[in-house]
PDB file of C-alpha atoms in Angstrom:
ATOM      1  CA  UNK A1243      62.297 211.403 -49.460  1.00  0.00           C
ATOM      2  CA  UNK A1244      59.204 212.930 -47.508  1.00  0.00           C
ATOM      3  CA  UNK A1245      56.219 211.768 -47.887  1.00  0.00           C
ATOM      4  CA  UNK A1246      54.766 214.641 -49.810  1.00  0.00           C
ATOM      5  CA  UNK A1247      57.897 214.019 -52.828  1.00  0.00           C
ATOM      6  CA  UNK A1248      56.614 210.606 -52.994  1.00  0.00           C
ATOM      7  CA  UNK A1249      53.177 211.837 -53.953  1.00  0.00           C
ATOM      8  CA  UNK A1250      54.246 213.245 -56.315  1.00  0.00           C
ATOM      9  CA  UNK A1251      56.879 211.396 -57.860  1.00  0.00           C
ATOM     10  CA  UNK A1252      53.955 208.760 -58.112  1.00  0.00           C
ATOM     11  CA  UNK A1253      51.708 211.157 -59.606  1.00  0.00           C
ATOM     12  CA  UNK A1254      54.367 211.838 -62.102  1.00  0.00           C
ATOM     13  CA  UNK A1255      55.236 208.612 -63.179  1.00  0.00           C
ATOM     14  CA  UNK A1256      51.744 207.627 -62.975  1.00  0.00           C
ATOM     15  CA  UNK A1257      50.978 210.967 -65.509  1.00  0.00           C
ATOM     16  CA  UNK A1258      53.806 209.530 -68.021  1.00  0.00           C
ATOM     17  CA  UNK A1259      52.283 206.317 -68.508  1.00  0.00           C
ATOM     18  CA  UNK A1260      48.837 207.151 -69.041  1.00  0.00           C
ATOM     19  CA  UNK A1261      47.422 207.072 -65.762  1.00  0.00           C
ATOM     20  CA  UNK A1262      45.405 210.042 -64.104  1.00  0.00           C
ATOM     21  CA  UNK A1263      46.477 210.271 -60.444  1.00  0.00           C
ATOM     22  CA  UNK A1264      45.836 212.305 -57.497  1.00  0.00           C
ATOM     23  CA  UNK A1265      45.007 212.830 -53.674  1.00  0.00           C
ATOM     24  CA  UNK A1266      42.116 213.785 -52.274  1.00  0.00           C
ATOM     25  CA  UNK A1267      42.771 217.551 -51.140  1.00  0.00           C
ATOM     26  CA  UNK A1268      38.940 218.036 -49.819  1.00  0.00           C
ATOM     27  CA  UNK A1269      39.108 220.221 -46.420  1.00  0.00           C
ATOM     28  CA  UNK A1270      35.486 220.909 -46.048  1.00  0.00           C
ATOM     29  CA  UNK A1271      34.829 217.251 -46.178  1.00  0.00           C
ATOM     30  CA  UNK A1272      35.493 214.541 -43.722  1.00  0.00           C
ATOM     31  CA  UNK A1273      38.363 212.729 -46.058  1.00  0.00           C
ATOM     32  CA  UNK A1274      40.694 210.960 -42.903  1.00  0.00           C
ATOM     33  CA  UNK A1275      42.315 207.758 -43.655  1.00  0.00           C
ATOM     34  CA  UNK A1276      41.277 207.703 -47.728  1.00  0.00           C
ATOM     35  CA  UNK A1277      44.654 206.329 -49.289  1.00  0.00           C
ATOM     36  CA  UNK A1278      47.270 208.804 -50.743  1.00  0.00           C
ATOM     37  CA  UNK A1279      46.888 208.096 -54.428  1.00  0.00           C
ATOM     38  CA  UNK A1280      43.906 207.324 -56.474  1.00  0.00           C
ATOM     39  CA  UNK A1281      45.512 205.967 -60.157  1.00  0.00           C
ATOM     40  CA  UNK A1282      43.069 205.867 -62.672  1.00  0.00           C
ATOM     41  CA  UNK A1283      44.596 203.791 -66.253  1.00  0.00           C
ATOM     42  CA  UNK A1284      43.322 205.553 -69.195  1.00  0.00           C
ATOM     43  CA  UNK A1285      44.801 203.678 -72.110  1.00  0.00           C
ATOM     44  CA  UNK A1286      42.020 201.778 -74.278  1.00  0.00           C
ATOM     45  CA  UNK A1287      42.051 198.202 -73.484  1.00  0.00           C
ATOM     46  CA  UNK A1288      44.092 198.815 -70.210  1.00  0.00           C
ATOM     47  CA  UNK A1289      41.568 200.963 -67.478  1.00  0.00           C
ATOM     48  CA  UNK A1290      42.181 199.758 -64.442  1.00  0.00           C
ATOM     49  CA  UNK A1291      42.094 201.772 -60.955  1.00  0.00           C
ATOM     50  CA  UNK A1292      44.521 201.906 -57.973  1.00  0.00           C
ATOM     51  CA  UNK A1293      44.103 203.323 -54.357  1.00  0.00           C
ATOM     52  CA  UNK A1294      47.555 203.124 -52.665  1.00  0.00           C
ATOM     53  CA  UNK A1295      48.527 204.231 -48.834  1.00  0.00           C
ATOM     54  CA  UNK A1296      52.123 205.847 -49.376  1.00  0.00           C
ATOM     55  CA  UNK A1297      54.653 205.241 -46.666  1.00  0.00           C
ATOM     56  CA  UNK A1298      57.876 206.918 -46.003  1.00  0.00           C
ATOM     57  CA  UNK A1299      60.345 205.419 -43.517  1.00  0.00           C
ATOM     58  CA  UNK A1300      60.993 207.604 -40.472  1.00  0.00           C
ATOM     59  CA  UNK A1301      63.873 209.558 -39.331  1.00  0.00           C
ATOM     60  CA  UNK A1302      65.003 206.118 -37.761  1.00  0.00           C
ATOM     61  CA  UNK A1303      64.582 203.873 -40.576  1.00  0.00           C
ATOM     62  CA  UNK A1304      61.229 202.449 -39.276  1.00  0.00           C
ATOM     63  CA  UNK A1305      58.042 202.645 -41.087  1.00  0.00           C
ATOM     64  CA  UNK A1306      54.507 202.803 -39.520  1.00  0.00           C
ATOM     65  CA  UNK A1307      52.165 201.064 -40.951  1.00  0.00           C
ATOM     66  CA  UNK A1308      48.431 202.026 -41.762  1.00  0.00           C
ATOM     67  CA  UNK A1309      46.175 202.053 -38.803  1.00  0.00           C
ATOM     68  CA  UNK A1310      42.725 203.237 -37.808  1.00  0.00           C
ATOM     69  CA  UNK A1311      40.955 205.281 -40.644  1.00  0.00           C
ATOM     70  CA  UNK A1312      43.808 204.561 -43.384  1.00  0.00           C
ATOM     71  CA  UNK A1313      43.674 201.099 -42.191  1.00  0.00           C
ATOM     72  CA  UNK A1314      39.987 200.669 -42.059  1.00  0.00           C
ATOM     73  CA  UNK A1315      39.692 202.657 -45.417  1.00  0.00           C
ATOM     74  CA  UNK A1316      41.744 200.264 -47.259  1.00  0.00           C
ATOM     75  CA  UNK A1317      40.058 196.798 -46.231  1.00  0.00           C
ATOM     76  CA  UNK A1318      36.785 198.600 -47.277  1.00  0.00           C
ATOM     77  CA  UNK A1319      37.679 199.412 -50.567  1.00  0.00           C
ATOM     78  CA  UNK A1320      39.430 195.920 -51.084  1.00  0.00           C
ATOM     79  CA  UNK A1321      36.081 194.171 -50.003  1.00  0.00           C
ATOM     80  CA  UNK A1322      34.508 196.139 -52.509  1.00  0.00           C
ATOM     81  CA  UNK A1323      36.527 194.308 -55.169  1.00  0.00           C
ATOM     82  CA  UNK A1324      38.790 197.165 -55.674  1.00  0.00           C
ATOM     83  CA  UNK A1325      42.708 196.778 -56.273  1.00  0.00           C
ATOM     84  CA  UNK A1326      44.439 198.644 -52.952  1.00  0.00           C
ATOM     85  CA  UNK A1327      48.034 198.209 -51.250  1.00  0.00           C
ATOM     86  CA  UNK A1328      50.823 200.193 -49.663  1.00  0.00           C
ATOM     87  CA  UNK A1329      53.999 201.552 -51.401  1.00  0.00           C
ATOM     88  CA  UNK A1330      57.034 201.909 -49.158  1.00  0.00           C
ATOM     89  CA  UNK A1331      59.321 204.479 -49.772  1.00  0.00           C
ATOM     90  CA  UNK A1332      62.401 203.169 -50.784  1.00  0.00           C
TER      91      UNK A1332
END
């Protein structure tokens, strides 16, 4: 699966189960190493928020994990209390 059908199958699953999801598609601003998928919850008495880096194994099996901006971008928003990971595809 490319990376780009793991967006959105996310988004879709995420869409099904009352979550708002996207990616930030921004090209006139500076948006480098945000995470892949924002996740919003929007069921009453279960918000909760999401930023995930999505990974895709390569043509050799091996995955790459996040580095410089996407790297940096995710300890940021976990020091700012916020819930953030990786999903590996498969």
């Amino acid at each position: 699966m490319s990376e780009k059908k793991f967006q959105a199958h996310c988004e879709d699953v995420a869409h099904k189960n009352g979550w708002k999801a996207s990616h930030a598609h921004l090209p006139y601003f500076d948006t480098a190493g945000i995470p892949d998928l924002t996740a919003v919850c929007i069921v009453p008495g279960r918000e909760r928020a999401l930023f995930r880096e999505l990974k895709v194994r390569n043509h050799k099996g091996v995955w790459i994990p996040p580095k410089g901006a996407q790297a940096d971008w995710l300890v940021w928003l976990a020091n700012a209390g916020l819930d953030v990971g990786v999903w590996l595809w498969p």
